[in-house]
């Protein structure tokens, strides 16, 4: 039977890991997958995580299942982190959390929930968006449409076109928004623009699904949650998918959370029961270790202080790299062309490099990035910056 099966291309992002590893050029640079790297090019285990793991090793008493929604204590911590500890949504008991295997797992739960309970809904995604969004909804059998987000000609956020496209969204459709650190572009909505989106959601009756994969990597933990909290407080229903991959550096532990906000407590319980069914059919229970780490950190004042400091260091390093990158491109006459990199937020930048330029950077200089021109800013360091800027200058000639 297998003789009929065709080979398909590798994932546009994860496929870069293998290609990079196989490259023997000592000058190679990996700006592909969205993983934080320190000044030495390592993806460190945070001290808060290491210490929490040591405590867990001593304290853990069972490996029994944790249930379809995961650990309730973890869920409470994530609700506070995402919605705010004083959130009126939590006060009204109209939000629930389900621990999931990564932000991707949370998105898949959301997609399956939409397919099962809102069968007429289409999901609107930004143009461009993280390519896996499209794969997840396709796999779940949920149709997608797209709305304008980045103006390719000027490489900038095109908010007017975004609003115009969202006028076409039918009541009951779902609109996927990136809470902060838009992946792939790095262009985020301002507070004023989030307010306009909230007005439009109220007016049109669409359901926001907010992907919150980078809380703490943009402006800060609280600031990055502005849009999420605004929509959750103003609208009766919102879906949020959060990830602990980046802000706790727990990538391979696979830890994410699906947060469902309903109009009232009773409806929230109905929704929650449906999410349990979806989780059960997917993987039954989430893995426990990542959630136990986060709970241990957030229940210790000392570990929380370490974590906040480490998160701040990661965010600040990325911000500094953005400015250093633009400054290093100035002598090449490219300061203006790439000036937007200093304005974008989070790990990623849309550089405006064409797929052909990206191919040349890979083939001639062993510099790896997504073909859309997206780079992981955290993949740059002081040693690689001059070589990177020279190579970009060559392919831009
Ligand atoms: C990325 O966009 O590089 C990250 O979100 C990792 C992934 O799974 O694609």
PDB file of C-alpha atoms and ligand atoms in Angstrom, residues 11 13-14 32-35 104 130-132 183 213-214 246 254 348 370 374, ligand 1:
ATOM      1  CA  UNK A  11       7.648  21.948   7.327  1.00  0.00           C
ATOM      2  CA  UNK A  13       9.894  26.293   9.775  1.00  0.00           C
ATOM      3  CA  UNK A  14      10.853  23.023  11.516  1.00  0.00           C
ATOM      4  CA  UNK A  32      14.777  30.040  11.490  1.00  0.00           C
ATOM      5  CA  UNK A  33      12.683  28.438  14.202  1.00  0.00           C
ATOM      6  CA  UNK A  34      11.433  30.713  16.979  1.00  0.00           C
ATOM      7  CA  UNK A  35      13.637  29.679  19.870  1.00  0.00           C
ATOM      8  CA  UNK A 104       0.038  24.211  19.147  1.00  0.00           C
ATOM      9  CA  UNK A 130       2.103  31.489  11.229  1.00  0.00           C
ATOM     10  CA  UNK A 131       1.877  28.785   8.524  1.00  0.00           C
ATOM     11  CA  UNK A 132       0.917  26.130  11.071  1.00  0.00           C
ATOM     12  CA  UNK A 183       4.293  35.788  13.999  1.00  0.00           C
ATOM     13  CA  UNK A 213       2.369  32.543  22.344  1.00  0.00           C
ATOM     14  CA  UNK A 214       4.806  35.288  23.380  1.00  0.00           C
ATOM     15  CA  UNK A 246       8.957  30.953  25.122  1.00  0.00           C
ATOM     16  CA  UNK A 254       5.108  21.063  25.389  1.00  0.00           C
ATOM     17  CA  UNK A 348      10.373  37.731  14.814  1.00  0.00           C
ATOM     18  CA  UNK A 370      11.918  31.224   6.646  1.00  0.00           C
ATOM     19  CA  UNK A 374      10.975  36.109   8.585  1.00  0.00           C
TER      20      UNK A 374
HETATM   21  C1  LIG B   1       8.008  29.439  15.147  1.00  0.00           C
HETATM   22  O1  LIG B   1       7.121  30.044  14.536  1.00  0.00           O
HETATM   23  O2  LIG B   1       9.177  29.350  14.737  1.00  0.00           O
HETATM   24  C2  LIG B   1       7.677  28.785  16.471  1.00  0.00           C
HETATM   25  O3  LIG B   1       6.369  29.084  16.810  1.00  0.00           O
HETATM   26  C3  LIG B   1       7.962  27.338  16.476  1.00  0.00           C
HETATM   27  C4  LIG B   1       7.029  26.548  15.599  1.00  0.00           C
HETATM   28  O4  LIG B   1       6.466  25.566  16.100  1.00  0.00           O
HETATM   29  O5  LIG B   1       6.853  26.866  14.411  1.00  0.00           O
END
